[in-house]
Amino acid sequence: MTQLDDRLLVLRGQIREWGAQVRPLALEIDRDPEAIRHHFDLPAVRHLATMGVPEEYGHEPEKIGGHRFFGVSALERAVVMEELACADVGTLVASPGPLLAGVAVGLCADDRQKRWFYGRMLAEPLWTCFALTEPEGGSDAAALRTSLTPAPDGSALLSGEKRYVGNACRAQIGVVFARARPGPLGITAVLVDTAGPGFDARPLDMIGLRGARISSVVMDRVPIPEDRVLGRHLTATRRGVWAFVQTFNVLRPGVAAIAVGIARAALEYVAEHRSTLSGAERERFEELGRRVDATRHLVHHAAAAVDARGTDGHLASAAKLRAARLAEDVTLAAATFFGPGARLSHPFLDKLARDARAMEFLEGTGNMQRLNLFQGLLGGKVDRDRRRHPAEA
């Protein structure tokens, strides 16, 4: 079992304290996600704006309990994301910051690209987006249609459509995956300045997780300078598909932690607004609490595994699968403590239930997570067999 050390316990306590300032924004951000622009001064939002920028690129975050936290480890991000999702997941996903795009840059960018990206993130609060999913093929790499074609001046032109991209409609920088040539090794990622010509992103109507501004994107011959193509210094096998698989592996424990935070928020709401519970209600409430605690332990264990080896993403898939189900079960169960019509008379509970349902789709559905888990377990068995029988291998 992975235990948080004293350093991470200090971080958790501070983020929880900052979260108390975030909770009152929940319904405001749900009604108007752009209202986040009025709250850049909040410590939690400031922390998210640079979370993931490494120290060597000029990041000097304020000390918390004598420590600096850069947000580059999966376990650290899981701690932050659970606490802020418990405060309000809408504000968490609405806040500017590197997040998915920053992880992809950390994995694939050369030093010059990192300095450009991280330098902009440190200069002012900026939104980023990570554009992989397409209208027809989803995140299936083989079906990727967005194209990157050479231009006469050595640059390239990016054309295609993306769908279900968080914060794309307000992002200033995007990491976009496209096909430069046929075949599985023909996929690459590029850094896009969304202010350039040909980039058009519009928000989709959402029932839950409205703060994320999930968007559709159309790109029509967007100019991409040669030095904005990620992974040019890497082998073909370390770009494209490898890049987004690794990015999801690293971020998946954080997504699972968000679901745990939503579930915890629902239980905290019940505890606050139902001071007296019957014996059966108390038993049901405590059982839900045990499920939250057990899932948190799985999330932390998965995050530690990813930090130890980035290719070990199958435990994170197990954590995401369980946490998404947990969030939906607990938020729906929480409403039953308030009787018929609870979601009408308790709008915060209604919001939690809507947000929880979105967790099934964020970063891959349950079926995708089951496939990742199976492949990871099968791969582990093969490795064990090879160690036991090296001559046969």
Tab-separated table of C-alpha atoms in Angstrom:
chain	number	residue	atom	x	y	z
A	1	MET	CA	0.000	0.000	0.000
A	2	THR	CA	1.356	3.424	-0.969
A	3	GLN	CA	1.413	5.892	1.918
A	4	LEU	CA	1.796	9.646	1.509
A	5	ASP	CA	5.024	10.927	3.039
A	6	ASP	CA	5.168	13.975	5.302
A	7	ARG	CA	5.885	16.237	2.351
A	8	LEU	CA	2.755	15.195	0.459
A	9	LEU	CA	0.660	15.336	3.626
A	10	VAL	CA	1.684	18.973	3.988
A	11	LEU	CA	0.689	19.593	0.366
A	12	ARG	CA	-2.670	17.898	0.885
A	13	GLY	CA	-3.411	20.049	3.907
A	14	GLN	CA	-2.605	23.266	2.048
A	15	ILE	CA	-4.591	22.363	-1.063
A	16	ARG	CA	-7.547	21.404	1.142
A	17	GLU	CA	-7.345	24.823	2.790
A	18	TRP	CA	-7.232	26.547	-0.599
A	19	GLY	CA	-10.144	24.400	-1.705
A	20	ALA	CA	-12.372	26.051	0.888
A	21	GLN	CA	-12.075	29.240	-1.195
A	22	VAL	CA	-13.001	27.313	-4.355
A	23	ARG	CA	-16.162	25.548	-3.131
A	24	PRO	CA	-18.332	28.723	-3.225
A	25	LEU	CA	-17.585	29.070	-6.960
A	26	ALA	CA	-19.121	25.708	-7.885
A	27	LEU	CA	-22.533	26.805	-9.134
A	28	GLU	CA	-21.180	30.043	-10.614
A	29	ILE	CA	-18.647	28.196	-12.804
A	30	ASP	CA	-21.300	25.627	-13.724
A	31	ARG	CA	-23.572	28.415	-14.997
A	32	ASP	CA	-20.795	30.383	-16.698
A	33	PRO	CA	-17.421	28.666	-17.186
A	34	GLU	CA	-15.893	31.964	-18.308
A	35	ALA	CA	-16.406	33.312	-14.783
A	36	ILE	CA	-13.098	31.634	-13.913
A	37	ARG	CA	-11.419	34.696	-15.445
A	38	HIS	CA	-12.471	36.671	-12.361
A	39	HIS	CA	-10.705	34.283	-9.981
A	40	PHE	CA	-7.125	34.055	-11.217
A	41	ASP	CA	-6.022	35.513	-7.880
A	42	LEU	CA	-7.109	32.457	-5.891
A	43	PRO	CA	-4.109	30.422	-4.619
A	44	ALA	CA	-5.530	27.169	-6.005
A	45	VAL	CA	-5.956	28.644	-9.485
A	46	ARG	CA	-2.464	30.146	-9.370
A	47	HIS	CA	-1.051	26.763	-8.387
A	48	LEU	CA	-2.779	25.011	-11.288
A	49	ALA	CA	-1.579	27.652	-13.765
A	50	THR	CA	2.025	26.452	-13.471
A	51	MET	CA	1.599	22.901	-12.113
A	52	GLY	CA	3.838	20.636	-14.158
A	53	VAL	CA	6.485	23.195	-15.127
A	54	PRO	CA	9.868	21.732	-14.066
A	55	GLU	CA	12.269	23.615	-11.823
A	56	GLU	CA	14.998	23.742	-14.470
A	57	TYR	CA	12.825	25.944	-16.686
A	58	GLY	CA	12.551	28.757	-14.170
A	59	HIS	CA	9.619	27.568	-12.075
A	60	GLU	CA	9.844	28.857	-8.494
A	61	PRO	CA	6.511	28.103	-6.812
A	62	GLU	CA	5.760	29.455	-3.369
A	63	LYS	CA	6.958	27.169	-0.618
A	64	ILE	CA	4.370	25.090	1.217
A	65	GLY	CA	5.554	23.913	4.615
A	66	GLY	CA	9.129	24.595	3.584
A	67	HIS	CA	8.828	22.579	0.343
A	68	ARG	CA	8.422	23.527	-3.301
A	69	PHE	CA	5.978	21.491	-5.364
A	70	PHE	CA	6.354	21.397	-9.146
A	71	GLY	CA	3.566	18.955	-10.027
A	72	VAL	CA	5.742	16.717	-12.178
A	73	SER	CA	4.979	13.444	-10.365
A	74	ALA	CA	1.760	11.490	-10.809
A	75	LEU	CA	1.345	10.997	-7.057
A	76	GLU	CA	1.678	14.707	-6.348
A	77	ARG	CA	-0.857	15.536	-9.058
A	78	ALA	CA	-3.263	12.920	-7.679
A	79	VAL	CA	-3.155	14.583	-4.264
A	80	VAL	CA	-3.831	18.033	-5.731
A	81	MET	CA	-6.580	16.875	-8.069
A	82	GLU	CA	-8.531	14.949	-5.454
A	83	GLU	CA	-8.568	17.895	-3.073
A	84	LEU	CA	-9.550	20.471	-5.691
A	85	ALA	CA	-12.135	18.171	-7.285
A	86	CYS	CA	-13.645	17.724	-3.842
A	87	ALA	CA	-13.796	21.516	-3.519
A	88	ASP	CA	-15.201	21.974	-7.048
A	89	VAL	CA	-14.259	19.949	-10.098
A	90	GLY	CA	-15.661	22.653	-12.387
A	91	THR	CA	-13.155	25.220	-11.144
A	92	LEU	CA	-10.384	22.631	-11.354
A	93	VAL	CA	-10.968	21.835	-15.024
A	94	ALA	CA	-11.743	25.470	-15.899
A	95	SER	CA	-8.444	26.789	-14.571
A	96	PRO	CA	-5.564	27.635	-16.923
A	97	GLY	CA	-2.431	25.516	-16.862
A	98	PRO	CA	-0.225	23.033	-18.771
A	99	LEU	CA	-1.903	19.737	-17.717
A	100	LEU	CA	-2.171	17.237	-20.644
A	101	ALA	CA	-0.311	19.435	-23.098
A	102	GLY	CA	2.428	20.011	-20.530
A	103	VAL	CA	2.947	16.285	-19.989
A	104	ALA	CA	3.202	15.721	-23.751
A	105	VAL	CA	5.751	18.529	-24.002
A	106	GLY	CA	7.742	17.031	-21.140
A	107	LEU	CA	7.821	13.659	-22.889
A	108	CYS	CA	8.455	14.693	-26.490
A	109	ALA	CA	9.717	18.264	-26.818
A	110	ASP	CA	13.340	19.224	-27.274
A	111	ASP	CA	14.950	21.758	-24.944
A	112	ARG	CA	14.177	24.747	-27.149
A	113	GLN	CA	10.510	23.789	-27.438
A	114	LYS	CA	10.271	23.275	-23.686
A	115	ARG	CA	11.730	26.702	-23.016
A	116	TRP	CA	9.197	28.288	-25.365
A	117	PHE	CA	6.226	26.391	-23.888
A	118	TYR	CA	7.151	26.613	-20.217
A	119	GLY	CA	8.282	30.210	-20.588
A	120	ARG	CA	4.835	31.204	-21.838
A	121	MET	CA	3.141	29.280	-19.031
A	122	LEU	CA	5.208	31.115	-16.428
A	123	ALA	CA	4.704	34.533	-17.998
A	124	GLU	CA	0.904	34.637	-17.532
A	125	PRO	CA	-2.049	32.280	-16.915
A	126	LEU	CA	-2.712	30.475	-20.194
A	127	TRP	CA	-5.062	27.704	-21.203
A	128	THR	CA	-3.743	24.762	-23.182
A	129	CYS	CA	-5.449	21.913	-25.010
A	130	PHE	CA	-4.557	18.383	-26.068
A	131	ALA	CA	-6.265	17.548	-29.355
A	132	LEU	CA	-6.336	13.876	-30.294
A	133	THR	CA	-9.969	12.688	-30.612
A	134	GLU	CA	-11.672	13.073	-33.998
A	135	PRO	CA	-15.367	13.047	-34.984
A	136	GLU	CA	-15.325	9.762	-36.890
A	137	GLY	CA	-12.471	7.720	-35.414
A	138	GLY	CA	-12.304	8.823	-31.787
A	139	SER	CA	-8.786	8.312	-30.459
A	140	ASP	CA	-8.065	5.399	-32.817
A	141	ALA	CA	-4.608	6.163	-34.197
A	142	ALA	CA	-5.168	4.048	-37.293
A	143	ALA	CA	-8.191	6.199	-38.209
A	144	LEU	CA	-6.489	9.561	-37.622
A	145	ARG	CA	-7.361	11.925	-40.488
A	146	THR	CA	-5.935	15.278	-39.426
A	147	SER	CA	-3.053	15.908	-41.815
A	148	LEU	CA	0.299	17.657	-41.600
A	149	THR	CA	1.558	18.435	-45.089
A	150	PRO	CA	4.880	20.079	-46.051
A	151	ALA	CA	4.887	23.691	-47.259
A	152	PRO	CA	7.440	25.095	-49.757
A	153	ASP	CA	9.171	27.221	-47.088
A	154	GLY	CA	10.015	24.228	-44.867
A	155	SER	CA	7.066	24.668	-42.537
A	156	ALA	CA	3.915	22.512	-42.607
A	157	LEU	CA	0.165	23.000	-42.887
A	158	LEU	CA	-2.229	21.429	-40.386
A	159	SER	CA	-5.763	20.553	-41.520
A	160	GLY	CA	-8.527	18.474	-39.996
A	161	GLU	CA	-11.128	18.268	-37.244
A	162	LYS	CA	-10.975	17.349	-33.569
A	163	ARG	CA	-13.832	16.757	-31.145
A	164	TYR	CA	-14.265	16.644	-27.355
A	165	VAL	CA	-11.138	18.690	-26.620
A	166	GLY	CA	-11.086	20.299	-23.187
A	167	ASN	CA	-10.605	24.091	-23.092
A	168	ALA	CA	-9.814	24.273	-26.818
A	169	CYS	CA	-12.130	27.253	-27.353
A	170	ARG	CA	-10.053	29.393	-24.977
A	171	ALA	CA	-6.629	27.760	-25.288
A	172	GLN	CA	-3.697	29.859	-26.416
A	173	ILE	CA	-1.459	26.838	-27.019
A	174	GLY	CA	-2.407	23.371	-28.202
A	175	VAL	CA	-0.719	20.023	-28.701
A	176	VAL	CA	-2.380	18.528	-31.790
A	177	PHE	CA	-1.850	15.032	-33.198
A	178	ALA	CA	-1.814	14.636	-36.962
A	179	ARG	CA	-0.726	12.251	-39.682
A	180	ALA	CA	2.397	13.270	-41.599
A	181	ARG	CA	2.554	10.076	-43.677
A	182	PRO	CA	0.785	6.702	-43.942
A	183	GLY	CA	1.310	3.928	-41.446
A	184	PRO	CA	1.493	3.660	-37.646
A	185	LEU	CA	4.779	5.590	-37.490
A	186	GLY	CA	3.388	8.461	-39.540
A	187	ILE	CA	1.615	10.127	-36.625
A	188	THR	CA	3.219	13.112	-34.960
A	189	ALA	CA	2.328	15.922	-32.578
A	190	VAL	CA	2.769	19.634	-33.090
A	191	LEU	CA	2.635	22.742	-30.952
A	192	VAL	CA	-0.045	25.127	-32.193
A	193	ASP	CA	-0.405	28.812	-31.419
A	194	THR	CA	-4.191	29.036	-31.611
A	195	ALA	CA	-4.100	32.740	-32.417
A	196	GLY	CA	-2.719	31.905	-35.854
A	197	PRO	CA	-4.866	31.719	-38.995
A	198	GLY	CA	-7.025	28.686	-39.707
A	199	PHE	CA	-7.656	27.518	-36.125
A	200	ASP	CA	-11.314	27.612	-35.043
A	201	ALA	CA	-12.565	26.057	-31.784
A	202	ARG	CA	-16.093	26.257	-30.418
A	203	PRO	CA	-17.564	24.944	-27.152
A	204	LEU	CA	-20.021	22.057	-27.208
A	205	ASP	CA	-23.215	22.012	-25.165
A	206	MET	CA	-22.523	20.072	-21.976
A	207	ILE	CA	-24.704	18.643	-19.222
A	208	GLY	CA	-21.843	17.996	-16.819
A	209	LEU	CA	-18.265	19.135	-16.306
A	210	ARG	CA	-19.171	22.444	-17.927
A	211	GLY	CA	-16.079	24.165	-16.605
A	212	ALA	CA	-13.908	22.147	-18.993
A	213	ARG	CA	-15.380	23.893	-22.066
A	214	ILE	CA	-15.236	20.680	-24.104
A	215	SER	CA	-14.895	21.881	-27.693
A	216	SER	CA	-14.889	20.977	-31.344
A	217	VAL	CA	-11.960	22.175	-33.448
A	218	VAL	CA	-11.625	22.816	-37.166
A	219	MET	CA	-8.164	23.492	-38.610
A	220	ASP	CA	-7.776	24.771	-42.140
A	221	ARG	CA	-4.157	24.955	-43.304
A	222	VAL	CA	-2.854	26.184	-39.949
A	223	PRO	CA	0.814	27.118	-40.451
A	224	ILE	CA	3.190	25.071	-38.285
A	225	PRO	CA	6.823	26.237	-38.181
A	226	GLU	CA	9.386	23.463	-38.460
A	227	ASP	CA	10.533	24.004	-34.879
A	228	ARG	CA	7.014	23.366	-33.534
A	229	VAL	CA	6.970	19.683	-34.558
A	230	LEU	CA	7.412	17.630	-31.394
A	231	GLY	CA	9.795	14.686	-31.216
A	232	ARG	CA	12.047	15.639	-34.132
A	233	HIS	CA	15.024	14.558	-32.016
A	234	LEU	CA	13.421	11.197	-31.181
A	235	THR	CA	13.116	7.958	-33.131
A	236	ALA	CA	9.860	7.409	-35.025
A	237	THR	CA	8.720	4.850	-32.449
A	238	ARG	CA	8.946	7.432	-29.652
A	239	ARG	CA	6.660	9.984	-31.287
A	240	GLY	CA	2.999	9.936	-32.168
A	241	VAL	CA	1.197	6.927	-30.709
A	242	TRP	CA	3.845	6.374	-28.030
A	243	ALA	CA	3.554	10.019	-27.026
A	244	PHE	CA	-0.180	10.060	-26.385
A	245	VAL	CA	-0.189	6.607	-24.757
A	246	GLN	CA	2.510	7.739	-22.338
A	247	THR	CA	0.730	11.038	-21.723
A	248	PHE	CA	-2.460	9.210	-20.770
A	249	ASN	CA	-0.500	6.784	-18.573
A	250	VAL	CA	1.033	9.669	-16.638
A	251	LEU	CA	-2.209	11.670	-16.303
A	252	ARG	CA	-4.641	8.789	-15.702
A	253	PRO	CA	-4.089	8.548	-11.916
A	254	GLY	CA	-4.922	12.251	-11.693
A	255	VAL	CA	-8.173	11.708	-13.590
A	256	ALA	CA	-9.040	8.858	-11.224
A	257	ALA	CA	-8.252	11.157	-8.299
A	258	ILE	CA	-10.723	13.716	-9.679
A	259	ALA	CA	-13.459	11.069	-9.562
A	260	VAL	CA	-12.530	10.230	-5.966
A	261	GLY	CA	-12.758	13.920	-5.116
A	262	ILE	CA	-16.250	14.193	-6.613
A	263	ALA	CA	-17.419	11.203	-4.587
A	264	ARG	CA	-15.906	12.653	-1.431
A	265	ALA	CA	-17.642	15.979	-2.046
A	266	ALA	CA	-21.001	14.204	-2.160
A	267	LEU	CA	-20.372	12.469	1.155
A	268	GLU	CA	-19.189	15.704	2.764
A	269	TYR	CA	-22.391	17.375	1.608
A	270	VAL	CA	-24.476	14.642	3.235
A	271	ALA	CA	-22.494	14.925	6.472
A	272	GLU	CA	-22.959	18.698	6.522
A	273	HIS	CA	-26.674	18.794	5.708
A	274	ARG	CA	-27.870	15.606	7.441
A	275	SER	CA	-26.591	15.915	10.985
A	276	THR	CA	-28.724	12.976	12.154
A	277	LEU	CA	-28.865	9.663	10.309
A	278	SER	CA	-30.878	6.557	11.120
A	279	GLY	CA	-29.046	3.322	11.833
A	280	ALA	CA	-29.526	2.032	8.295
A	281	GLU	CA	-28.563	5.382	6.804
A	282	ARG	CA	-25.422	5.535	8.942
A	283	GLU	CA	-24.415	2.051	7.842
A	284	ARG	CA	-24.944	2.956	4.179
A	285	PHE	CA	-23.038	6.238	4.590
A	286	GLU	CA	-20.070	4.509	6.218
A	287	GLU	CA	-19.975	1.831	3.510
A	288	LEU	CA	-19.756	4.561	0.853
A	289	GLY	CA	-16.949	6.165	2.831
A	290	ARG	CA	-15.020	2.892	2.903
A	291	ARG	CA	-15.353	2.620	-0.860
A	292	VAL	CA	-13.945	6.131	-1.259
A	293	ASP	CA	-10.978	5.316	0.995
A	294	ALA	CA	-10.260	2.023	-0.782
A	295	THR	CA	-10.350	3.661	-4.199
A	296	ARG	CA	-8.038	6.441	-3.029
A	297	HIS	CA	-5.482	3.845	-1.934
A	298	LEU	CA	-5.692	2.216	-5.379
A	299	VAL	CA	-5.216	5.604	-7.073
A	300	HIS	CA	-2.119	6.374	-4.995
A	301	HIS	CA	-0.691	2.920	-5.673
A	302	ALA	CA	-1.281	3.376	-9.417
A	303	ALA	CA	0.316	6.833	-9.360
A	304	ALA	CA	3.411	5.490	-7.585
A	305	ALA	CA	3.669	2.708	-10.193
A	306	VAL	CA	3.556	5.232	-13.047
A	307	ASP	CA	6.168	7.392	-11.323
A	308	ALA	CA	8.420	4.342	-11.000
A	309	ARG	CA	7.938	3.344	-14.657
A	310	GLY	CA	5.867	5.364	-17.094
A	311	THR	CA	4.917	2.354	-19.189
A	312	ASP	CA	3.112	0.742	-16.220
A	313	GLY	CA	-0.268	2.278	-16.937
A	314	HIS	CA	-2.500	-0.745	-16.345
A	315	LEU	CA	-2.943	-0.093	-12.619
A	316	ALA	CA	-3.954	3.459	-13.454
A	317	SER	CA	-6.583	2.032	-15.809
A	318	ALA	CA	-7.897	-0.111	-12.963
A	319	ALA	CA	-8.004	2.969	-10.732
A	320	LYS	CA	-9.764	5.082	-13.368
A	321	LEU	CA	-12.313	2.324	-14.004
A	322	ARG	CA	-13.127	1.908	-10.333
A	323	ALA	CA	-13.087	5.630	-9.542
A	324	ALA	CA	-15.456	6.548	-12.381
A	325	ARG	CA	-17.969	3.981	-11.129
A	326	LEU	CA	-17.451	5.176	-7.564
A	327	ALA	CA	-18.193	8.805	-8.455
A	328	GLU	CA	-21.437	7.904	-10.179
A	329	ASP	CA	-22.583	5.511	-7.455
A	330	VAL	CA	-21.812	7.834	-4.565
A	331	THR	CA	-23.292	11.003	-6.072
A	332	LEU	CA	-26.529	9.209	-6.908
A	333	ALA	CA	-26.622	7.571	-3.484
A	334	ALA	CA	-26.033	10.914	-1.783
A	335	ALA	CA	-29.268	12.251	-3.236
A	336	THR	CA	-31.229	9.434	-1.589
A	337	PHE	CA	-30.375	10.841	1.837
A	338	PHE	CA	-32.597	13.832	1.035
A	339	GLY	CA	-35.677	12.120	-0.358
A	340	PRO	CA	-37.637	12.622	-3.618
A	341	GLY	CA	-36.753	15.712	-5.607
A	342	ALA	CA	-33.357	16.016	-3.900
A	343	ARG	CA	-31.562	17.090	-7.073
A	344	LEU	CA	-34.045	19.940	-7.538
A	345	SER	CA	-33.844	21.186	-3.964
A	346	HIS	CA	-30.073	20.599	-3.639
A	347	PRO	CA	-28.502	21.994	-6.831
A	348	PHE	CA	-24.966	21.257	-5.645
A	349	LEU	CA	-25.818	17.554	-5.420
A	350	ASP	CA	-27.345	17.724	-8.892
A	351	LYS	CA	-24.155	19.292	-10.212
A	352	LEU	CA	-22.025	16.586	-8.593
A	353	ALA	CA	-24.143	13.856	-10.197
A	354	ARG	CA	-23.834	15.480	-13.637
A	355	ASP	CA	-20.086	15.955	-13.242
A	356	ALA	CA	-19.645	12.379	-12.016
A	357	ARG	CA	-21.242	10.934	-15.145
A	358	ALA	CA	-18.667	12.730	-17.274
A	359	MET	CA	-15.856	10.790	-15.582
A	360	GLU	CA	-16.773	7.663	-17.548
A	361	PHE	CA	-15.809	9.455	-20.766
A	362	LEU	CA	-12.922	11.646	-19.610
A	363	GLU	CA	-9.606	10.127	-20.742
A	364	GLY	CA	-11.188	6.941	-22.083
A	365	THR	CA	-14.294	4.889	-21.400
A	366	GLY	CA	-14.480	1.828	-19.192
A	367	ASN	CA	-14.045	-0.537	-22.129
A	368	MET	CA	-10.762	1.147	-23.063
A	369	GLN	CA	-9.553	0.912	-19.465
A	370	ARG	CA	-10.430	-2.802	-19.321
A	371	LEU	CA	-8.423	-3.368	-22.501
A	372	ASN	CA	-5.438	-1.469	-21.049
A	373	LEU	CA	-5.692	-3.472	-17.841
A	374	PHE	CA	-5.825	-6.790	-19.691
A	375	GLN	CA	-2.849	-5.906	-21.876
A	376	GLY	CA	-0.864	-4.750	-18.849
A	377	LEU	CA	-1.568	-7.913	-16.896
A	378	LEU	CA	-0.770	-10.075	-19.922
A	379	GLY	CA	2.482	-8.187	-20.498
A	380	GLY	CA	3.438	-8.672	-16.856
A	381	LYS	CA	2.821	-12.405	-17.116
A	382	VAL	CA	5.040	-12.614	-20.203
A	383	ASP	CA	7.823	-10.749	-18.377
A	384	ARG	CA	7.557	-13.105	-15.390
A	385	ASP	CA	7.623	-16.153	-17.648
A	386	ARG	CA	10.754	-14.863	-19.375
A	387	ARG	CA	12.500	-14.383	-16.041
A	388	ARG	CA	11.554	-17.904	-14.941
A	389	HIS	CA	12.515	-19.573	-18.243
A	390	PRO	CA	15.232	-17.404	-19.869
A	391	ALA	CA	16.465	-20.216	-22.100
A	392	GLU	CA	13.048	-20.649	-23.712
A	393	ALA	CA	12.669	-16.896	-24.173
